[in-house]
PDB file of C-alpha atoms in Angstrom:
ATOM      1  CA  SER Y   1     111.704 165.746 141.984  1.00 91.00           C
ATOM      2  CA  LEU Y   2     108.936 166.484 144.478  1.00 94.00           C
ATOM      3  CA  THR Y   3     105.777 168.486 143.907  1.00 93.00           C
ATOM      4  CA  THR Y   4     104.356 170.375 146.889  1.00 93.00           C
ATOM      5  CA  SER Y   5     100.679 170.889 147.632  1.00 92.00           C
ATOM      6  CA  ASP Y   6     101.007 174.463 146.339  1.00 89.00           C
ATOM      7  CA  GLY Y   7     102.550 173.320 143.053  1.00 89.00           C
ATOM      8  CA  ILE Y   8     106.250 174.006 143.614  1.00 90.00           C
ATOM      9  CA  GLN Y   9     108.860 171.631 142.177  1.00 91.00           C
ATOM     10  CA  LEU Y  10     111.604 170.641 144.616  1.00 94.00           C
ATOM     11  CA  ALA Y  11     114.875 168.905 143.850  1.00 94.00           C
ATOM     12  CA  ALA Y  12     115.523 166.035 146.252  1.00 97.00           C
ATOM     13  CA  THR Y  13     117.914 163.164 146.923  1.00 98.00           C
ATOM     14  CA  PHE Y  14     116.634 159.854 148.291  1.00 97.00           C
ATOM     15  CA  TYR Y  15     118.964 157.556 150.248  1.00 97.00           C
ATOM     16  CA  PRO Y  16     117.324 154.090 150.304  1.00 96.00           C
ATOM     17  CA  VAL Y  17     118.045 151.079 152.484  1.00 94.00           C
ATOM     18  CA  GLY Y  18     117.376 147.440 151.705  1.00 87.00           C
ATOM     19  CA  ALA Y  19     115.234 146.608 154.724  1.00 86.00           C
ATOM     20  CA  ALA Y  20     111.460 146.459 154.532  1.00 87.00           C
ATOM     21  CA  SER Y  21     109.564 149.244 156.346  1.00 90.00           C
ATOM     22  CA  PRO Y  22     112.692 151.007 157.640  1.00 94.00           C
ATOM     23  CA  PRO Y  23     112.785 154.074 159.868  1.00 96.00           C
ATOM     24  CA  GLY Y  24     113.272 157.329 157.990  1.00 97.00           C
ATOM     25  CA  LEU Y  25     114.718 160.809 158.315  1.00 98.00           C
ATOM     26  CA  VAL Y  26     113.507 163.971 156.586  1.00 98.00           C
ATOM     27  CA  LEU Y  27     116.500 166.336 156.370  1.00 98.00           C
ATOM     28  CA  ALA Y  28     115.843 170.081 156.037  1.00 98.00           C
ATOM     29  CA  HIS Y  29     118.920 172.210 155.349  1.00 96.00           C
ATOM     30  CA  MET Y  30     119.729 175.612 156.798  1.00 94.00           C
ATOM     31  CA  GLN Y  31     119.046 178.931 155.109  1.00 91.00           C
ATOM     32  CA  GLY Y  32     121.373 179.717 152.227  1.00 89.00           C
ATOM     33  CA  THR Y  33     122.612 176.166 151.607  1.00 94.00           C
ATOM     34  CA  ASP Y  34     121.061 173.211 149.801  1.00 93.00           C
ATOM     35  CA  ARG Y  35     120.421 169.493 150.180  1.00 96.00           C
ATOM     36  CA  ARG Y  36     124.051 168.599 149.511  1.00 96.00           C
ATOM     37  CA  SER Y  37     124.956 169.873 152.976  1.00 96.00           C
ATOM     38  CA  TRP Y  38     123.339 166.682 154.315  1.00 97.00           C
ATOM     39  CA  ASP Y  39     125.140 164.246 152.035  1.00 96.00           C
ATOM     40  CA  VAL Y  40     127.805 162.925 154.420  1.00 95.00           C
ATOM     41  CA  PHE Y  41     125.313 162.583 157.254  1.00 96.00           C
ATOM     42  CA  ALA Y  42     122.667 160.962 155.043  1.00 97.00           C
ATOM     43  CA  ARG Y  43     125.098 158.369 153.694  1.00 96.00           C
ATOM     44  CA  ARG Y  44     126.146 157.437 157.211  1.00 95.00           C
ATOM     45  CA  ALA Y  45     122.494 157.241 158.295  1.00 95.00           C
ATOM     46  CA  GLN Y  46     121.780 155.067 155.266  1.00 95.00           C
ATOM     47  CA  GLY Y  47     124.599 152.767 156.357  1.00 93.00           C
ATOM     48  CA  VAL Y  48     123.058 152.174 159.787  1.00 93.00           C
ATOM     49  CA  GLY Y  49     119.545 151.541 158.526  1.00 94.00           C
ATOM     50  CA  TYR Y  50     117.743 154.875 158.023  1.00 96.00           C
ATOM     51  CA  ALA Y  51     116.154 155.760 154.705  1.00 97.00           C
ATOM     52  CA  CYS Y  52     116.678 159.502 154.219  1.00 98.00           C
ATOM     53  CA  ILE Y  53     115.475 162.267 151.975  1.00 98.00           C
ATOM     54  CA  ALA Y  54     117.208 165.625 151.630  1.00 98.00           C
ATOM     55  CA  PHE Y  55     115.634 168.325 149.510  1.00 97.00           C
ATOM     56  CA  ASP Y  56     116.314 171.859 148.353  1.00 95.00           C
ATOM     57  CA  LEU Y  57     113.891 174.155 150.169  1.00 94.00           C
ATOM     58  CA  ARG Y  58     111.878 176.503 147.988  1.00 93.00           C
ATOM     59  CA  GLY Y  59     113.994 179.461 146.946  1.00 90.00           C
ATOM     60  CA  HIS Y  60     117.207 177.436 147.375  1.00 87.00           C
ATOM     61  CA  GLY Y  61     119.462 175.401 145.112  1.00 83.00           C
ATOM     62  CA  GLU Y  62     117.560 173.671 142.328  1.00 86.00           C
ATOM     63  CA  SER Y  63     114.189 174.567 143.882  1.00 85.00           C
ATOM     64  CA  GLY Y  64     114.412 178.235 142.968  1.00 70.00           C
ATOM     65  CA  LEU Y  65     111.206 178.490 140.926  1.00 67.00           C
ATOM     66  CA  ILE Y  66     108.171 179.701 142.850  1.00 68.00           C
ATOM     67  CA  GLY Y  67     105.247 179.805 140.509  1.00 66.00           C
ATOM     68  CA  PRO Y  68     106.397 180.671 136.993  1.00 67.00           C
ATOM     69  CA  THR Y  69     109.369 182.793 138.077  1.00 70.00           C
ATOM     70  CA  ALA Y  70     112.640 182.373 139.913  1.00 72.00           C
ATOM     71  CA  ARG Y  71     112.674 183.673 143.463  1.00 78.00           C
ATOM     72  CA  SER Y  72     115.356 183.620 146.137  1.00 84.00           C
ATOM     73  CA  TYR Y  73     114.952 182.938 149.844  1.00 84.00           C
ATOM     74  CA  ARG Y  74     116.645 186.311 150.385  1.00 86.00           C
ATOM     75  CA  THR Y  75     113.323 188.037 149.724  1.00 87.00           C
ATOM     76  CA  PHE Y  76     111.212 185.690 151.878  1.00 87.00           C
ATOM     77  CA  THR Y  77     108.769 187.003 154.442  1.00 87.00           C
ATOM     78  CA  ALA Y  78     107.763 185.017 157.528  1.00 85.00           C
ATOM     79  CA  GLU Y  79     104.764 183.762 155.551  1.00 86.00           C
ATOM     80  CA  ASP Y  80     107.033 182.617 152.721  1.00 87.00           C
ATOM     81  CA  TRP Y  81     109.140 180.674 155.199  1.00 88.00           C
ATOM     82  CA  ARG Y  82     106.036 178.952 156.520  1.00 88.00           C
ATOM     83  CA  GLY Y  83     105.473 177.769 152.961  1.00 89.00           C
ATOM     84  CA  VAL Y  84     108.350 175.399 153.689  1.00 92.00           C
ATOM     85  CA  TYR Y  85     105.832 173.295 155.644  1.00 94.00           C
ATOM     86  CA  ALA Y  86     104.525 172.153 152.253  1.00 96.00           C
ATOM     87  CA  ASP Y  87     108.102 171.242 151.275  1.00 96.00           C
ATOM     88  CA  ILE Y  88     108.529 169.155 154.432  1.00 97.00           C
ATOM     89  CA  ASP Y  89     105.181 167.522 153.778  1.00 97.00           C
ATOM     90  CA  ALA Y  90     106.179 166.548 150.241  1.00 97.00           C
ATOM     91  CA  ALA Y  91     109.478 165.078 151.449  1.00 98.00           C
ATOM     92  CA  ARG Y  92     107.755 163.147 154.212  1.00 97.00           C
ATOM     93  CA  GLN Y  93     105.189 161.756 151.784  1.00 97.00           C
ATOM     94  CA  ALA Y  94     107.972 160.701 149.412  1.00 97.00           C
ATOM     95  CA  LEU Y  95     109.516 158.584 152.195  1.00 97.00           C
ATOM     96  CA  LEU Y  96     106.152 157.031 153.028  1.00 97.00           C
ATOM     97  CA  ASP Y  97     105.588 156.236 149.341  1.00 96.00           C
ATOM     98  CA  ARG Y  98     108.940 154.412 149.368  1.00 95.00           C
ATOM     99  CA  GLY Y  99     107.996 152.161 152.260  1.00 95.00           C
ATOM    100  CA  VAL Y 100     109.299 154.015 155.304  1.00 95.00           C
ATOM    101  CA  ASN Y 101     107.496 153.138 158.522  1.00 93.00           C
ATOM    102  CA  ALA Y 102     105.139 156.036 159.287  1.00 92.00           C
ATOM    103  CA  ARG Y 103     105.535 155.520 163.046  1.00 92.00           C
ATOM    104  CA  ASN Y 104     109.323 155.773 162.784  1.00 95.00           C
ATOM    105  CA  LEU Y 105     109.760 158.855 160.629  1.00 97.00           C
ATOM    106  CA  VAL Y 106     111.786 161.604 162.324  1.00 98.00           C
ATOM    107  CA  LEU Y 107     112.365 165.201 161.221  1.00 98.00           C
ATOM    108  CA  MET Y 108     115.784 166.868 161.350  1.00 98.00           C
ATOM    109  CA  GLY Y 109     116.372 170.545 160.713  1.00 97.00           C
ATOM    110  CA  ALA Y 110     119.393 172.836 160.833  1.00 97.00           C
ATOM    111  CA  SER Y 111     119.344 176.480 161.954  1.00 95.00           C
ATOM    112  CA  LEU Y 112     116.082 178.139 160.796  1.00 93.00           C
ATOM    113  CA  SER Y 113     114.857 174.796 159.473  1.00 95.00           C
ATOM    114  CA  ALA Y 114     115.133 173.377 162.991  1.00 96.00           C
ATOM    115  CA  SER Y 115     112.273 175.658 164.009  1.00 93.00           C
ATOM    116  CA  LEU Y 116     110.359 174.888 160.810  1.00 94.00           C
ATOM    117  CA  VAL Y 117     110.455 171.112 161.338  1.00 96.00           C
ATOM    118  CA  LEU Y 118     109.477 171.656 164.961  1.00 96.00           C
ATOM    119  CA  GLU Y 119     106.407 173.685 163.994  1.00 94.00           C
ATOM    120  CA  TYR Y 120     105.539 171.102 161.350  1.00 95.00           C
ATOM    121  CA  ALA Y 121     105.706 168.330 163.959  1.00 96.00           C
ATOM    122  CA  VAL Y 122     103.371 170.263 166.255  1.00 95.00           C
ATOM    123  CA  LYS Y 123     100.766 170.147 163.481  1.00 94.00           C
ATOM    124  CA  HIS Y 124     101.343 166.413 162.836  1.00 95.00           C
ATOM    125  CA  SER Y 125     100.943 164.356 165.978  1.00 93.00           C
ATOM    126  CA  ASP Y 126     102.219 161.166 164.317  1.00 93.00           C
ATOM    127  CA  ILE Y 127     105.780 162.540 164.050  1.00 96.00           C
ATOM    128  CA  PRO Y 128     107.521 160.655 166.893  1.00 95.00           C
ATOM    129  CA  ALA Y 129     110.555 162.914 167.454  1.00 96.00           C
ATOM    130  CA  VAL Y 130     112.425 165.989 166.236  1.00 97.00           C
ATOM    131  CA  ILE Y 131     116.158 166.714 166.013  1.00 98.00           C
ATOM    132  CA  MET Y 132     117.167 170.374 166.031  1.00 97.00           C
ATOM    133  CA  ILE Y 133     120.723 171.339 165.045  1.00 98.00           C
ATOM    134  CA  SER Y 134     121.819 174.887 165.905  1.00 97.00           C
ATOM    135  CA  PRO Y 135     118.240 176.100 166.459  1.00 95.00           C
ATOM    136  CA  LEU Y 136     117.296 179.782 166.615  1.00 94.00           C
ATOM    137  CA  LEU Y 137     114.855 180.912 169.299  1.00 93.00           C
ATOM    138  CA  ASP Y 138     113.202 183.679 167.278  1.00 90.00           C
ATOM    139  CA  TYR Y 139     114.251 184.309 163.683  1.00 86.00           C
ATOM    140  CA  LYS Y 140     112.415 185.424 160.538  1.00 84.00           C
ATOM    141  CA  GLY Y 141     109.192 185.454 162.526  1.00 82.00           C
ATOM    142  CA  ILE Y 142     109.528 181.756 163.419  1.00 85.00           C
ATOM    143  CA  LYS Y 143     109.557 181.195 167.203  1.00 85.00           C
ATOM    144  CA  ALA Y 144     110.837 177.900 168.556  1.00 90.00           C
ATOM    145  CA  ASP Y 145     109.819 178.335 172.191  1.00 88.00           C
ATOM    146  CA  ASP Y 146     106.051 178.256 171.703  1.00 85.00           C
ATOM    147  CA  ALA Y 147     106.335 175.312 169.318  1.00 90.00           C
ATOM    148  CA  LEU Y 148     108.495 173.287 171.686  1.00 89.00           C
ATOM    149  CA  THR Y 149     105.931 173.648 174.448  1.00 89.00           C
ATOM    150  CA  ALA Y 150     103.178 172.615 172.050  1.00 91.00           C
ATOM    151  CA  LEU Y 151     105.113 169.488 171.040  1.00 92.00           C
ATOM    152  CA  GLY Y 152     104.286 168.076 174.460  1.00 91.00           C
ATOM    153  CA  GLU Y 153     105.802 164.776 175.581  1.00 92.00           C
ATOM    154  CA  ARG Y 154     107.419 163.857 172.266  1.00 95.00           C
ATOM    155  CA  PRO Y 155     111.244 163.657 172.451  1.00 96.00           C
ATOM    156  CA  GLU Y 156     113.607 166.252 171.045  1.00 97.00           C
ATOM    157  CA  LEU Y 157     117.370 166.290 170.554  1.00 98.00           C
ATOM    158  CA  LEU Y 158     119.035 169.718 170.672  1.00 98.00           C
ATOM    159  CA  MET Y 159     122.566 170.073 169.271  1.00 98.00           C
ATOM    160  CA  SER Y 160     124.870 173.092 169.102  1.00 97.00           C
ATOM    161  CA  ALA Y 161     128.491 174.197 169.338  1.00 96.00           C
ATOM    162  CA  GLU Y 162     129.446 176.109 172.468  1.00 95.00           C
ATOM    163  CA  GLY Y 163     131.009 178.912 170.401  1.00 96.00           C
ATOM    164  CA  ASP Y 164     127.808 179.355 168.369  1.00 96.00           C
ATOM    165  CA  SER Y 165     126.467 181.480 171.185  1.00 95.00           C
ATOM    166  CA  TYR Y 166     122.927 182.243 170.009  1.00 95.00           C
ATOM    167  CA  SER Y 167     122.196 178.628 169.132  1.00 96.00           C
ATOM    168  CA  ALA Y 168     123.816 177.364 172.332  1.00 96.00           C
ATOM    169  CA  THR Y 169     121.699 179.754 174.406  1.00 96.00           C
ATOM    170  CA  THR Y 170     118.623 178.743 172.428  1.00 95.00           C
ATOM    171  CA  CYS Y 171     119.266 175.072 173.186  1.00 96.00           C
ATOM    172  CA  THR Y 172     119.622 175.806 176.903  1.00 96.00           C
ATOM    173  CA  THR Y 173     116.385 177.804 176.904  1.00 95.00           C
ATOM    174  CA  LEU Y 174     114.466 175.137 175.009  1.00 95.00           C
ATOM    175  CA  LYS Y 175     115.829 172.369 177.219  1.00 95.00           C
ATOM    176  CA  ARG Y 176     114.584 174.224 180.280  1.00 94.00           C
ATOM    177  CA  MET Y 177     111.137 174.738 178.732  1.00 92.00           C
ATOM    178  CA  ALA Y 178     110.605 171.237 177.359  1.00 93.00           C
ATOM    179  CA  PRO Y 179     107.631 169.450 178.942  1.00 91.00           C
ATOM    180  CA  GLY Y 180     108.823 165.996 177.867  1.00 88.00           C
ATOM    181  CA  PHE Y 181     112.027 164.087 177.151  1.00 92.00           C
ATOM    182  CA  CYS Y 182     114.549 166.554 175.746  1.00 95.00           C
ATOM    183  CA  GLU Y 183     118.262 165.910 175.439  1.00 96.00           C
ATOM    184  CA  GLN Y 184     120.814 168.668 174.857  1.00 97.00           C
ATOM    185  CA  ARG Y 185     124.250 168.029 173.352  1.00 96.00           C
ATOM    186  CA  THR Y 186     126.924 170.717 173.186  1.00 96.00           C
ATOM    187  CA  TYR Y 187     130.185 170.447 171.250  1.00 96.00           C
ATOM    188  CA  GLN Y 188     133.449 172.360 171.092  1.00 94.00           C
ATOM    189  CA  GLY Y 189     134.028 174.997 168.437  1.00 94.00           C
ATOM    190  CA  ALA Y 190     131.670 177.428 166.731  1.00 96.00           C
ATOM    191  CA  ALA Y 191     130.268 175.395 163.825  1.00 96.00           C
ATOM    192  CA  HIS Y 192     126.687 176.119 162.841  1.00 96.00           C
ATOM    193  CA  GLY Y 193     124.093 173.749 161.415  1.00 95.00           C
ATOM    194  CA  THR Y 194     125.272 170.699 159.486  1.00 95.00           C
ATOM    195  CA  ALA Y 195     128.854 172.000 159.687  1.00 95.00           C
ATOM    196  CA  LEU Y 196     128.723 170.609 163.226  1.00 95.00           C
ATOM    197  CA  PHE Y 197     129.172 167.131 161.757  1.00 94.00           C
ATOM    198  CA  ASP Y 198     132.372 168.246 160.019  1.00 91.00           C
ATOM    199  CA  THR Y 199     134.003 169.579 163.174  1.00 89.00           C
ATOM    200  CA  SER Y 200     132.848 167.094 165.814  1.00 85.00           C
ATOM    201  CA  THR Y 201     134.061 163.519 165.548  1.00 78.00           C
ATOM    202  CA  ASN Y 202     131.181 162.063 167.555  1.00 90.00           C
ATOM    203  CA  ALA Y 203     128.154 164.305 166.884  1.00 94.00           C
ATOM    204  CA  MET Y 204     126.928 162.168 164.001  1.00 94.00           C
ATOM    205  CA  GLU Y 205     127.164 158.887 165.896  1.00 94.00           C
ATOM    206  CA  GLN Y 206     125.438 160.395 168.903  1.00 95.00           C
ATOM    207  CA  VAL Y 207     122.424 161.176 166.717  1.00 96.00           C
ATOM    208  CA  PHE Y 208     122.051 157.495 165.885  1.00 95.00           C
ATOM    209  CA  LEU Y 209     122.541 156.389 169.475  1.00 94.00           C
ATOM    210  CA  TRP Y 210     119.821 158.816 170.548  1.00 95.00           C
ATOM    211  CA  LEU Y 211     117.474 157.647 167.791  1.00 95.00           C
ATOM    212  CA  ALA Y 212     117.906 153.908 168.323  1.00 93.00           C
ATOM    213  CA  PRO Y 213     115.513 153.431 171.276  1.00 93.00           C
ATOM    214  CA  ILE Y 214     112.988 155.892 169.795  1.00 92.00           C
ATOM    215  CA  VAL Y 215     112.515 154.607 166.244  1.00 90.00           C
ATOM    216  CA  GLY Y 216     114.077 151.176 166.443  1.00 68.00           C
ATOM    217  CA  ALA Y 217     116.934 151.303 163.921  1.00 57.00           C
ATOM    218  CA  GLN Y 218     120.031 149.274 164.628  1.00 51.00           C
ATOM    219  CA  ARG Y 219     122.700 150.898 166.726  1.00 40.00           C
ATOM    220  CA  PRO Y 220     125.802 152.045 164.836  1.00 40.00           C
ATOM    221  CA  ALA Y 221     128.749 149.726 165.016  1.00 38.00           C
ATOM    222  CA  THR Y 222     131.593 150.725 167.303  1.00 37.00           C
ATOM    223  CA  GLU Y 223     134.360 152.316 165.301  1.00 35.00           C
TER     224      GLU Y 223
END
């Protein structure tokens, strides 16, 4: 259980590794799902040396209480969605409290959460990199293009399925705008968000190969 700076209780799952001061991944799920959508990915990441935390965003899953009452993400305004920054902050702090190396802590977000982790990283210059899965250029009042420019030289990985047309177009637009190192990966099919890992046999491993020179975790073994 995590407690945000504005007093909201979040359900979370921590995936530890045995190494001292490991790299870490904060995993933010897409709208309408919950932290379990990251489970297969997080267990694989754990196996190759990344400590991970996945959490139910406010208004989702077991984090449905906002203040004293239950509230669903379905009624969220743009300002409510920006409250997720406090959720990301709580998850990040939980990794740091468990020994994750602060210099090697990367944010991953799916769909709307891809833009949310990007905006969070803009406000926190010590975040070394961001991974955006099926990002949305402008959704729920959250705009990825301005944030990507503001991220500056820090690296980003953009992932989408070619049949997920809005996300694929968003990735192409963001890649073109990026002022620093930005890699775009496109996969067959139309899967959105973390479902991409279910339909692509190599998307998951490519994440770890991309991360290895950035945050220093071991490379995944050849399978």
